[in-house]
Amino acid sequence: MLAYYISPCLCVVMIENDIFKALADPTRRAIFEKLATGSMNASSLREGLKISQPAMSQHLAVLHQAKLVRQERNGRFVNYEVDPDGLALIANWLAKYRAYWPERIDALRTLLKDMDQ
C-alpha cells in the first residue's frame, strides 16, 4: 500500500485533509454533532435528517474514513460513535494556530486603530 512509503508526517496531513473535507459537508457535520451525545445506529442518526439510508451509509463511511467516527457491530446493527483519535487530530491542528492568531488579531486591531486616526 502507498501508506508504507509515506512519512508519518505526511500521513497526518492526509488524515487532517480528510477530516476537514468530511466536516465541510453540512449533513456530515449534523451527523457528527448528533454523535456527540453518544453512540447511535444509522436509523437513529437519520431521525430529523431528510436523507435516505444509502445516503446515511455513505456519509458515515466518509466520517469513518476520516477517523472521525468509529463503528461497532451489535447483533444486526452497527453502532457509531465519535472517534477520540480523530478529535485529537483536530485539537492538535488547532493548537498549532492557537498562539499565532491572537498575535495577528492584535496586530490587525492596532493597524485599524491607526488607520482611524
XYZ file of C-alpha atoms in Angstrom:
117
model
C 0.000 0.000 0.000
C 1.030 3.589 -0.549
C 0.970 4.410 3.181
C 4.066 2.271 3.745
C 6.098 4.621 1.556
C 4.811 7.885 3.002
C 6.345 9.601 6.000
C 4.281 9.644 9.228
C 4.090 13.447 8.988
C 2.541 13.299 5.529
C 0.053 10.652 6.694
C -1.132 13.003 9.448
C -1.570 15.818 6.901
C -3.566 13.492 4.645
C -5.810 12.480 7.557
C -6.257 16.147 8.558
C -7.320 16.915 4.982
C -9.831 14.055 5.112
C -11.193 15.385 8.416
C -11.802 18.883 7.095
C -13.249 17.611 3.811
C -15.608 15.363 5.775
C -16.739 18.186 8.047
C -17.173 20.601 5.129
C -20.481 18.898 4.311
C -23.400 20.242 6.416
C -25.107 16.839 6.613
C -21.951 15.154 7.895
C -21.482 17.947 10.438
C -25.057 17.363 11.644
C -24.391 13.617 11.945
C -21.134 14.265 13.797
C -22.889 16.662 16.187
C -25.615 14.086 16.868
C -22.931 11.542 17.731
C -21.517 13.968 20.299
C -24.464 12.954 22.506
C -23.431 9.291 22.388
C -23.393 6.086 20.366
C -26.200 5.595 17.797
C -27.079 3.321 14.924
C -27.743 4.642 11.414
C -31.536 4.550 11.844
C -31.354 6.709 14.972
C -28.978 9.094 13.246
C -31.400 9.511 10.325
C -34.147 10.815 12.614
C -34.627 14.500 11.893
C -32.443 14.385 8.798
C -34.090 14.166 5.401
C -31.730 11.633 3.842
C -32.094 8.077 2.610
C -30.497 5.066 4.276
C -27.938 4.674 1.445
C -27.006 8.363 1.754
C -26.584 7.943 5.526
C -24.318 4.940 4.942
C -22.240 6.971 2.511
C -21.895 9.888 4.940
C -20.925 7.534 7.769
C -18.323 5.871 5.532
C -16.731 9.262 4.804
C -16.692 10.143 8.523
C -15.220 6.725 9.332
C -12.538 7.029 6.647
C -11.603 10.457 8.064
C -11.141 8.839 11.501
C -13.939 10.972 12.995
C -16.301 8.078 13.674
C -15.723 4.511 14.744
C -18.176 1.666 14.461
C -19.026 -1.417 16.473
C -21.326 -4.219 15.396
C -24.021 -5.122 17.916
C -26.063 -8.022 16.528
C -27.780 -6.872 13.327
C -26.962 -3.236 13.979
C -23.811 -1.187 13.714
C -23.415 1.494 16.353
C -21.414 4.605 15.558
C -19.632 6.931 17.950
C -17.161 9.791 17.794
C -13.587 8.528 17.492
C -11.410 10.274 20.112
C -8.327 9.816 17.902
C -9.928 11.992 15.210
C -10.815 14.613 17.789
C -7.204 14.583 18.983
C -6.019 15.309 15.438
C -8.385 18.300 15.243
C -7.242 19.551 18.657
C -3.574 19.211 17.663
C -4.177 21.093 14.416
C -5.937 23.910 16.269
C -3.187 24.053 18.899
C -0.626 24.878 16.201
C -2.531 28.065 15.376
C -3.825 28.981 18.822
C -0.706 31.033 19.650
C -0.478 32.562 16.173
C -3.966 34.047 15.781
C -4.253 36.252 18.900
C -0.975 37.931 17.941
C -2.177 38.526 14.368
C -5.578 39.804 15.517
C -3.900 42.226 17.929
C -1.705 43.493 15.089
C -4.776 43.959 12.873
C -6.603 45.753 15.675
C -3.643 48.131 16.090
C -3.448 48.741 12.342
C -7.172 49.513 12.097
C -6.941 51.823 15.094
C -4.020 53.683 13.479
C -5.956 53.978 10.206
C -8.922 55.551 12.007
C -6.751 58.323 13.457
